[in-house]
mmCIF file of C-alpha atoms and ligand atoms in Angstrom:
data_model
loop_
_atom_site.group_PDB
_atom_site.id
_atom_site.type_symbol
_atom_site.label_atom_id
_atom_site.label_comp_id
_atom_site.label_asym_id
_atom_site.label_seq_id
_atom_site.Cartn_x
_atom_site.Cartn_y
_atom_site.Cartn_z
ATOM 1 C CA UNK A 525 -118.452 46.788 -60.291
ATOM 2 C CA UNK A 526 -122.004 45.179 -61.898
ATOM 3 C CA UNK A 527 -120.828 46.689 -65.013
ATOM 4 C CA UNK A 528 -123.143 48.386 -67.335
ATOM 5 C CA UNK A 529 -126.779 46.303 -68.239
ATOM 6 C CA UNK A 530 -127.914 45.995 -71.060
ATOM 7 C CA UNK A 531 -130.749 48.056 -72.423
ATOM 8 C CA UNK A 532 -133.006 45.631 -72.758
ATOM 9 C CA UNK A 533 -132.493 43.365 -69.031
ATOM 10 C CA UNK A 534 -133.203 46.805 -67.308
ATOM 11 C CA UNK A 535 -137.006 48.562 -68.260
ATOM 12 C CA UNK A 536 -137.605 52.144 -68.103
ATOM 13 C CA UNK A 537 -138.931 52.886 -65.085
ATOM 14 C CA UNK A 538 -142.075 54.911 -65.498
ATOM 15 C CA UNK A 539 -142.421 57.824 -62.578
ATOM 16 C CA UNK A 540 -144.638 57.664 -60.655
ATOM 17 C CA UNK A 541 -147.230 60.067 -60.930
ATOM 18 C CA UNK A 542 -146.339 61.776 -57.483
ATOM 19 C CA UNK A 543 -142.133 61.553 -58.690
ATOM 20 C CA UNK A 544 -143.778 63.854 -61.898
ATOM 21 C CA UNK A 545 -145.499 66.581 -59.527
ATOM 22 C CA UNK A 546 -142.948 66.480 -57.287
ATOM 23 C CA UNK A 547 -139.927 67.094 -59.060
ATOM 24 C CA UNK A 548 -138.542 68.357 -55.665
ATOM 25 C CA UNK A 549 -138.482 64.490 -55.131
ATOM 26 C CA UNK A 550 -135.771 64.243 -57.515
ATOM 27 C CA UNK A 551 -132.248 63.300 -56.566
ATOM 28 C CA UNK A 552 -130.781 65.458 -58.747
ATOM 29 C CA UNK A 553 -133.685 68.221 -57.572
ATOM 30 C CA UNK A 554 -133.360 67.758 -53.959
ATOM 31 C CA UNK A 555 -133.018 71.128 -51.551
ATOM 32 C CA UNK A 556 -131.096 69.275 -49.593
ATOM 33 C CA UNK A 557 -127.784 71.071 -49.733
ATOM 34 C CA UNK A 558 -125.268 69.849 -51.996
ATOM 35 C CA UNK A 559 -122.837 71.760 -53.792
ATOM 36 C CA UNK A 560 -123.333 71.069 -57.947
ATOM 37 C CA UNK A 561 -125.256 72.774 -60.267
ATOM 38 C CA UNK A 562 -128.372 70.529 -61.435
ATOM 39 C CA UNK A 563 -126.603 68.829 -65.180
ATOM 40 C CA UNK A 564 -123.453 67.764 -62.202
ATOM 41 C CA UNK A 565 -126.319 66.248 -59.560
ATOM 42 C CA UNK A 566 -128.632 64.258 -63.266
ATOM 43 C CA UNK A 567 -125.083 62.905 -64.831
ATOM 44 C CA UNK A 568 -124.120 61.693 -61.275
ATOM 45 C CA UNK A 569 -127.248 60.417 -60.665
ATOM 46 C CA UNK A 570 -126.816 58.788 -64.453
ATOM 47 C CA UNK A 571 -123.020 57.332 -63.703
ATOM 48 C CA UNK A 572 -123.794 55.539 -60.581
ATOM 49 C CA UNK A 573 -127.399 54.187 -61.703
ATOM 50 C CA UNK A 574 -125.464 52.436 -65.263
ATOM 51 C CA UNK A 575 -122.399 51.207 -62.489
ATOM 52 C CA UNK A 576 -123.477 50.085 -59.384
ATOM 53 C CA UNK A 577 -120.827 50.476 -57.220
ATOM 54 C CA UNK A 578 -119.817 47.940 -54.663
ATOM 55 C CA UNK A 579 -117.192 49.872 -53.711
ATOM 56 C CA UNK A 580 -117.531 54.109 -53.898
ATOM 57 C CA UNK A 581 -115.013 55.975 -52.209
ATOM 58 C CA UNK A 582 -115.755 60.484 -51.510
ATOM 59 C CA UNK A 583 -113.085 62.647 -51.338
ATOM 60 C CA UNK A 584 -114.802 65.750 -49.650
ATOM 61 C CA UNK A 585 -117.656 65.363 -48.892
ATOM 62 C CA UNK A 586 -119.211 68.479 -47.270
ATOM 63 C CA UNK A 587 -122.782 68.832 -45.747
ATOM 64 C CA UNK A 588 -123.118 65.213 -47.819
ATOM 65 C CA UNK A 589 -124.698 66.120 -50.941
ATOM 66 C CA UNK A 590 -123.315 63.995 -53.206
ATOM 67 C CA UNK A 591 -122.468 61.585 -50.698
ATOM 68 C CA UNK A 592 -126.367 61.104 -50.432
ATOM 69 C CA UNK A 593 -126.997 59.947 -53.892
ATOM 70 C CA UNK A 594 -123.540 57.456 -54.325
ATOM 71 C CA UNK A 595 -124.674 55.280 -51.231
ATOM 72 C CA UNK A 596 -127.932 55.536 -52.148
ATOM 73 C CA UNK A 597 -126.287 53.742 -55.073
ATOM 74 C CA UNK A 598 -123.656 51.705 -53.944
ATOM 75 C CA UNK A 599 -123.185 49.361 -51.442
ATOM 76 C CA UNK A 600 -120.302 50.639 -49.217
ATOM 77 C CA UNK A 601 -119.495 53.597 -49.244
ATOM 78 C CA UNK A 602 -115.396 55.207 -48.308
ATOM 79 C CA UNK A 603 -116.379 58.950 -47.555
ATOM 80 C CA UNK A 604 -113.482 61.596 -46.293
ATOM 81 C CA UNK A 605 -113.387 64.879 -44.740
ATOM 82 C CA UNK A 606 -111.009 66.493 -42.767
ATOM 83 C CA UNK A 607 -114.543 67.617 -40.748
ATOM 84 C CA UNK A 608 -116.947 65.682 -39.263
ATOM 85 C CA UNK A 609 -119.835 64.389 -40.841
ATOM 86 C CA UNK A 610 -122.908 66.000 -40.069
ATOM 87 C CA UNK A 611 -125.536 62.755 -37.733
ATOM 88 C CA UNK A 612 -128.208 62.054 -40.560
ATOM 89 C CA UNK A 613 -124.639 61.022 -43.133
ATOM 90 C CA UNK A 614 -122.957 59.390 -40.464
ATOM 91 C CA UNK A 615 -126.112 57.455 -39.715
ATOM 92 C CA UNK A 616 -126.128 55.489 -43.248
ATOM 93 C CA UNK A 617 -125.071 52.265 -42.640
ATOM 94 C CA UNK A 618 -123.197 51.379 -45.632
ATOM 95 C CA UNK A 619 -121.406 54.959 -45.406
ATOM 96 C CA UNK A 620 -118.414 54.525 -43.573
ATOM 97 C CA UNK A 621 -117.350 58.710 -42.769
ATOM 98 C CA UNK A 622 -113.349 59.143 -41.898
ATOM 99 C CA UNK A 623 -112.756 62.223 -40.955
ATOM 100 C CA UNK A 624 -108.740 63.962 -41.190
ATOM 101 C CA UNK A 625 -106.856 64.640 -44.368
ATOM 102 C CA UNK A 626 -107.739 62.949 -47.328
ATOM 103 C CA UNK A 627 -103.273 62.554 -48.229
ATOM 104 C CA UNK A 628 -102.874 60.882 -45.826
ATOM 105 C CA UNK A 629 -106.148 58.555 -44.828
ATOM 106 C CA UNK A 630 -106.708 57.362 -48.844
ATOM 107 C CA UNK A 631 -103.524 55.659 -49.554
ATOM 108 C CA UNK A 632 -103.277 53.686 -46.576
ATOM 109 C CA UNK A 633 -107.319 52.729 -47.588
ATOM 110 C CA UNK A 634 -106.603 51.984 -50.854
ATOM 111 C CA UNK A 635 -103.561 49.850 -49.304
ATOM 112 C CA UNK A 636 -105.518 48.252 -47.333
ATOM 113 C CA UNK A 637 -108.504 47.530 -50.035
ATOM 114 C CA UNK A 638 -105.472 46.599 -52.715
ATOM 115 C CA UNK A 639 -104.377 43.605 -49.877
ATOM 116 C CA UNK A 640 -107.408 42.648 -49.542
ATOM 117 C CA UNK A 641 -108.444 42.085 -53.230
ATOM 118 C CA UNK A 642 -110.717 44.615 -53.702
ATOM 119 C CA UNK A 643 -111.458 47.384 -56.177
ATOM 120 C CA UNK A 644 -112.874 50.853 -55.938
ATOM 121 C CA UNK A 645 -115.922 51.151 -58.156
ATOM 122 C CA UNK A 646 -116.175 54.279 -58.504
ATOM 123 C CA UNK A 647 -114.778 57.791 -56.364
ATOM 124 C CA UNK A 648 -115.285 61.707 -56.382
ATOM 125 C CA UNK A 649 -112.638 64.050 -56.111
ATOM 126 C CA UNK A 650 -113.941 66.326 -54.353
ATOM 127 C CA UNK A 651 -111.848 67.069 -51.384
ATOM 128 C CA UNK A 652 -108.996 70.503 -51.696
ATOM 129 C CA UNK A 653 -108.636 72.210 -54.600
ATOM 130 C CA UNK A 654 -105.820 73.703 -54.172
ATOM 131 C CA UNK A 655 -103.383 72.239 -57.570
ATOM 132 C CA UNK A 656 -100.792 70.061 -55.620
ATOM 133 C CA UNK A 657 -104.193 68.330 -53.081
ATOM 134 C CA UNK A 658 -106.403 67.987 -56.850
ATOM 135 C CA UNK A 659 -103.044 66.927 -57.949
ATOM 136 C CA UNK A 660 -102.086 64.441 -54.791
ATOM 137 C CA UNK A 661 -105.884 62.932 -54.547
ATOM 138 C CA UNK A 662 -105.506 61.700 -58.270
ATOM 139 C CA UNK A 663 -101.398 60.163 -58.612
ATOM 140 C CA UNK A 664 -103.001 58.542 -55.041
ATOM 141 C CA UNK A 665 -105.852 56.519 -56.842
ATOM 142 C CA UNK A 666 -104.273 55.897 -60.340
ATOM 143 C CA UNK A 667 -101.279 54.508 -58.092
ATOM 144 C CA UNK A 668 -103.141 52.198 -56.548
ATOM 145 C CA UNK A 669 -103.561 48.438 -56.780
ATOM 146 C CA UNK A 670 -107.375 49.225 -55.668
ATOM 147 C CA UNK A 671 -107.999 50.960 -59.041
ATOM 148 C CA UNK A 672 -108.285 47.960 -61.180
ATOM 149 C CA UNK A 673 -111.551 48.605 -63.490
ATOM 150 C CA UNK A 674 -112.749 51.639 -61.963
ATOM 151 C CA UNK A 675 -114.741 55.377 -62.634
ATOM 152 C CA UNK A 676 -113.093 58.108 -61.714
ATOM 153 C CA UNK A 677 -114.995 61.556 -61.305
ATOM 154 C CA UNK A 678 -113.581 64.967 -60.803
ATOM 155 C CA UNK A 679 -115.565 68.254 -59.155
ATOM 156 C CA UNK A 680 -114.307 71.809 -59.487
ATOM 157 C CA UNK A 681 -112.811 70.987 -63.140
ATOM 158 C CA UNK A 682 -113.839 74.813 -64.394
ATOM 159 C CA UNK A 683 -112.086 76.050 -61.925
ATOM 160 C CA UNK A 684 -107.734 77.126 -62.251
ATOM 161 C CA UNK A 685 -106.652 75.559 -59.023
ATOM 162 C CA UNK A 686 -107.920 72.267 -59.801
ATOM 163 C CA UNK A 687 -107.336 71.881 -63.646
ATOM 164 C CA UNK A 688 -103.782 72.610 -63.081
ATOM 165 C CA UNK A 689 -103.061 70.325 -60.583
ATOM 166 C CA UNK A 690 -105.181 67.252 -62.689
ATOM 167 C CA UNK A 691 -103.173 68.733 -66.006
ATOM 168 C CA UNK A 692 -100.127 67.811 -64.311
ATOM 169 C CA UNK A 693 -100.953 64.109 -63.839
ATOM 170 C CA UNK A 694 -99.507 62.333 -66.675
ATOM 171 C CA UNK A 695 -102.026 60.255 -67.049
ATOM 172 C CA UNK A 696 -100.453 57.979 -69.457
ATOM 173 C CA UNK A 697 -97.861 57.000 -67.351
ATOM 174 C CA UNK A 698 -100.717 55.188 -65.763
ATOM 175 C CA UNK A 699 -102.760 53.516 -68.542
ATOM 176 C CA UNK A 700 -105.506 55.124 -68.011
ATOM 177 C CA UNK A 701 -108.579 54.427 -70.552
ATOM 178 C CA UNK A 702 -110.132 57.694 -71.290
ATOM 179 C CA UNK A 703 -109.401 60.935 -69.576
ATOM 180 C CA UNK A 704 -112.074 63.806 -70.435
ATOM 181 C CA UNK A 705 -111.796 66.485 -67.888
ATOM 182 C CA UNK A 706 -114.689 68.462 -69.951
ATOM 183 C CA UNK A 707 -117.047 65.891 -69.724
ATOM 184 C CA UNK A 708 -119.405 68.364 -67.553
ATOM 185 C CA UNK A 709 -119.009 71.314 -68.594
ATOM 186 C CA UNK A 710 -118.989 74.046 -66.058
ATOM 187 C CA UNK A 711 -119.672 77.724 -65.313
ATOM 188 C CA UNK A 712 -118.377 81.651 -64.572
ATOM 189 C CA UNK A 713 -119.438 83.215 -61.636
ATOM 190 C CA UNK A 714 -122.294 85.798 -62.097
ATOM 191 C CA UNK A 715 -122.371 87.529 -58.449
ATOM 192 C CA UNK A 716 -121.318 90.849 -57.910
ATOM 193 C CA UNK A 717 -118.698 89.041 -54.949
ATOM 194 C CA UNK A 718 -118.087 85.569 -56.871
ATOM 195 C CA UNK A 719 -118.206 87.577 -60.994
ATOM 196 C CA UNK A 720 -115.981 86.423 -62.879
ATOM 197 C CA UNK A 721 -114.676 82.730 -60.773
ATOM 198 C CA UNK A 722 -114.074 80.071 -62.786
ATOM 199 C CA UNK A 723 -116.440 76.573 -61.022
ATOM 200 C CA UNK A 724 -117.953 73.766 -61.440
ATOM 201 C CA UNK A 725 -117.036 70.874 -64.068
ATOM 202 C CA UNK A 726 -117.249 67.093 -64.029
ATOM 203 C CA UNK A 727 -113.578 65.390 -65.176
ATOM 204 C CA UNK A 728 -114.294 62.017 -66.159
ATOM 205 C CA UNK A 729 -111.037 59.508 -66.042
ATOM 206 C CA UNK A 730 -111.995 55.213 -66.774
ATOM 207 C CA UNK A 731 -108.757 53.478 -65.021
ATOM 208 C CA UNK A 732 -109.272 49.740 -67.072
ATOM 209 C CA UNK A 733 -105.695 47.748 -66.667
ATOM 210 C CA UNK A 734 -107.513 44.702 -68.462
ATOM 211 C CA UNK A 735 -107.110 47.320 -71.108
ATOM 212 C CA UNK A 736 -110.359 46.873 -73.555
ATOM 213 C CA UNK A 737 -111.644 50.625 -72.052
ATOM 214 C CA UNK A 738 -109.670 52.357 -75.164
ATOM 215 C CA UNK A 739 -111.754 55.244 -75.937
ATOM 216 C CA UNK A 740 -108.729 56.479 -78.504
ATOM 217 C CA UNK A 741 -106.453 57.728 -75.530
ATOM 218 C CA UNK A 742 -106.516 60.422 -73.036
ATOM 219 C CA UNK A 743 -108.830 63.582 -74.250
ATOM 220 C CA UNK A 744 -106.491 65.688 -72.702
ATOM 221 C CA UNK A 745 -105.863 68.718 -74.943
ATOM 222 C CA UNK A 746 -104.368 66.503 -77.690
ATOM 223 C CA UNK A 747 -108.299 66.540 -79.382
ATOM 224 C CA UNK A 748 -110.092 69.431 -78.522
ATOM 225 C CA UNK A 749 -109.327 72.184 -77.182
ATOM 226 C CA UNK A 750 -110.555 72.486 -73.491
ATOM 227 C CA UNK A 751 -113.103 73.912 -72.948
ATOM 228 C CA UNK A 752 -111.074 75.799 -70.332
ATOM 229 C CA UNK A 753 -108.820 77.832 -72.155
ATOM 230 C CA UNK A 754 -111.603 79.270 -74.322
ATOM 231 C CA UNK A 755 -113.381 80.449 -71.042
ATOM 232 C CA UNK A 756 -110.501 81.785 -68.944
ATOM 233 C CA UNK A 757 -109.517 84.962 -70.749
ATOM 234 C CA UNK A 758 -112.956 85.896 -70.929
ATOM 235 C CA UNK A 759 -113.782 85.814 -67.274
ATOM 236 C CA UNK A 760 -110.366 86.999 -66.941
ATOM 237 C CA UNK A 761 -111.931 90.274 -68.516
ATOM 238 C CA UNK A 762 -115.210 89.495 -66.580
ATOM 239 C CA UNK A 763 -113.091 89.775 -63.536
ATOM 240 C CA UNK A 764 -111.721 93.428 -64.570
ATOM 241 C CA UNK A 765 -113.945 95.986 -66.343
ATOM 242 C CA UNK A 766 -116.953 94.086 -64.800
ATOM 243 C CA UNK A 767 -120.258 91.958 -66.856
ATOM 244 C CA UNK A 768 -121.649 95.108 -68.684
ATOM 245 C CA UNK A 769 -124.949 92.470 -69.117
ATOM 246 C CA UNK A 770 -125.548 92.775 -65.205
ATOM 247 C CA UNK A 771 -128.201 95.421 -64.165
ATOM 248 C CA UNK A 772 -126.440 95.537 -60.977
ATOM 249 C CA UNK A 773 -122.674 96.157 -62.334
ATOM 250 C CA UNK A 774 -124.054 99.033 -64.884
ATOM 251 C CA UNK A 775 -126.369 100.454 -62.235
ATOM 252 C CA UNK A 776 -122.742 100.077 -59.841
ATOM 253 C CA UNK A 777 -120.819 102.129 -62.976
ATOM 254 C CA UNK A 778 -123.400 104.875 -62.773
ATOM 255 C CA UNK A 779 -123.251 105.349 -59.278
ATOM 256 C CA UNK A 780 -119.578 105.411 -59.984
ATOM 257 C CA UNK A 781 -119.906 108.009 -62.447
ATOM 258 C CA UNK A 782 -122.117 109.965 -60.447
ATOM 259 C CA UNK A 783 -119.611 110.333 -57.041
ATOM 260 C CA UNK A 784 -116.889 110.694 -60.102
ATOM 261 C CA UNK A 785 -118.501 113.342 -61.373
ATOM 262 C CA UNK A 786 -118.926 116.755 -58.511
ATOM 263 C CA UNK A 787 -115.077 115.256 -57.829
ATOM 264 C CA UNK A 788 -113.975 116.499 -61.442
ATOM 265 C CA UNK A 789 -115.642 120.091 -61.302
ATOM 266 C CA UNK A 790 -113.992 120.357 -58.342
ATOM 267 C CA UNK A 791 -110.856 119.829 -59.944
ATOM 268 C CA UNK A 792 -110.835 121.519 -62.347
ATOM 269 C CA UNK A 793 -113.372 125.067 -60.072
ATOM 270 C CA UNK A 794 -109.783 124.538 -58.036
ATOM 271 C CA UNK A 795 -107.488 124.804 -61.281
ATOM 272 C CA UNK A 796 -108.961 127.769 -62.846
ATOM 273 C CA UNK A 797 -109.057 129.637 -59.616
ATOM 274 C CA UNK A 798 -104.856 128.955 -59.354
ATOM 275 C CA UNK A 799 -104.621 129.780 -63.146
ATOM 276 C CA UNK A 800 -106.425 133.062 -62.454
ATOM 277 C CA UNK A 801 -103.543 133.817 -59.057
ATOM 278 C CA UNK A 802 -100.720 132.542 -60.940
ATOM 279 C CA UNK A 803 -100.966 134.968 -63.672
ATOM 280 C CA UNK A 804 -102.316 138.111 -60.940
ATOM 281 C CA UNK A 805 -99.767 140.939 -61.273
ATOM 282 C CA UNK A 806 -99.455 140.830 -57.524
ATOM 283 C CA UNK A 807 -98.315 137.662 -58.015
ATOM 284 C CA UNK A 808 -96.084 138.530 -61.270
ATOM 285 C CA UNK A 809 -94.556 141.340 -58.613
ATOM 286 C CA UNK A 810 -93.751 139.464 -55.550
ATOM 287 C CA UNK A 811 -91.623 136.016 -58.091
ATOM 288 C CA UNK A 812 -88.211 137.201 -57.149
ATOM 289 C CA UNK A 813 -88.595 137.187 -53.311
ATOM 290 C CA UNK A 814 -90.117 134.005 -53.767
ATOM 291 C CA UNK A 815 -86.980 132.626 -56.062
ATOM 292 C CA UNK A 816 -84.944 134.111 -53.729
ATOM 293 C CA UNK A 817 -86.462 131.978 -50.689
ATOM 294 C CA UNK A 818 -85.853 129.049 -53.296
ATOM 295 C CA UNK A 819 -82.388 129.489 -53.242
ATOM 296 C CA UNK A 820 -82.755 129.939 -50.222
ATOM 297 C CA UNK A 821 -84.234 126.371 -48.710
ATOM 298 C CA UNK A 822 -81.870 124.647 -51.823
ATOM 299 C CA UNK A 823 -79.095 125.936 -49.804
HETATM 300 C C1 SAM B 1251 -116.372 71.213 -52.226
HETATM 301 S S1 SAM B 1251 -116.407 70.239 -51.316
HETATM 302 C C2 SAM B 1251 -117.790 69.031 -50.751
HETATM 303 C C3 SAM B 1251 -118.392 68.633 -51.677
HETATM 304 C C4 SAM B 1251 -119.776 67.914 -51.916
HETATM 305 N N1 SAM B 1251 -118.622 66.558 -52.350
HETATM 306 C C5 SAM B 1251 -120.910 68.232 -52.481
HETATM 307 O O1 SAM B 1251 -121.247 68.297 -54.393
HETATM 308 O O2 SAM B 1251 -122.086 68.208 -51.880
HETATM 309 C C6 SAM B 1251 -115.352 69.467 -50.085
HETATM 310 C C7 SAM B 1251 -114.693 69.589 -48.974
HETATM 311 O O3 SAM B 1251 -113.487 68.684 -49.106
HETATM 312 C C8 SAM B 1251 -112.894 68.772 -48.150
HETATM 313 N N2 SAM B 1251 -111.726 69.118 -48.043
HETATM 314 C C9 SAM B 1251 -110.848 69.948 -48.002
HETATM 315 N N3 SAM B 1251 -109.864 69.903 -47.824
HETATM 316 C C10 SAM B 1251 -109.848 68.339 -47.826
HETATM 317 C C11 SAM B 1251 -108.546 67.141 -47.274
HETATM 318 N N4 SAM B 1251 -106.921 67.631 -48.242
HETATM 319 N N5 SAM B 1251 -108.863 65.888 -46.769
HETATM 320 C C12 SAM B 1251 -110.398 65.340 -47.048
HETATM 321 N N6 SAM B 1251 -111.046 66.591 -47.213
HETATM 322 C C13 SAM B 1251 -110.844 67.993 -47.615
HETATM 323 C C14 SAM B 1251 -113.585 70.060 -47.163
HETATM 324 O O4 SAM B 1251 -113.605 70.213 -46.371
HETATM 325 C C15 SAM B 1251 -115.322 70.243 -47.701
HETATM 326 O O5 SAM B 1251 -115.908 69.929 -47.193
#
């Protein structure tokens, strides 16, 4: 890691006229597929610019959105995914795109790096989103000798599964410098097909075996109320009752009302017709016959 050069030694470069007029040309606002919010992209970009990793790892590359930026800031990147990389990613000269299960490949690659005396400066964990998958990726990283001075960023820390897995990790046992699973907040989806689902969010884990990075201990719950514990109950309510602020939902409720009203009217008409029959003289006169039939049937 070519660490955090001081501000004096690294003057701010003014954006060119072209860059300021073409916002889509800025890395965080690119239209290339990248499964992160603008806030997450911007923070990732900032971290990478500060760290300038010699060796970085990404678990979960998909279409290569985050990988393109990690590669732009790193000397070498190891990338894992269970699906093959797109052609333009496979062609990046400083990226080794491995295809396979991170739970099998990552420990072996970390061992290889540790045996060679290397250090992984930066890791993005964005692969298996099951609780056990996220937990295992994090534990494999933290228990490796290849992470001595390293920044680990985990994506989708507001998601229930991912968060559960990351919270199951005993960070203190690995003597990490800092853990903040709400480093960048996530979001609650509002589209009808994902209404109330919790996604996004970046978690930060700083590993510094020298012990010099001590921001006050693991920040997984002791000092701050987790964003997840505040957001999840409301998100659950939104999943159950819908989001009343959404015009689409209001319309759906109104439409449902339109469907229900004629059915209610039909039911009322049927009930009063039945009442009329049951209170008629002929119904009362034929009651002994129905009673006899009930007795015969019950025998
Ligand atoms: C959310 S996407 C990654 C998005 C990407 N980092 C970005 O920001 O554009 C998650 C990826 O993880 C991959 N994945 C899921 N389970 C995995 C596993 N066990 N090992 C490696 N990759 C896995 C999926 O194939 C998928 O491409």
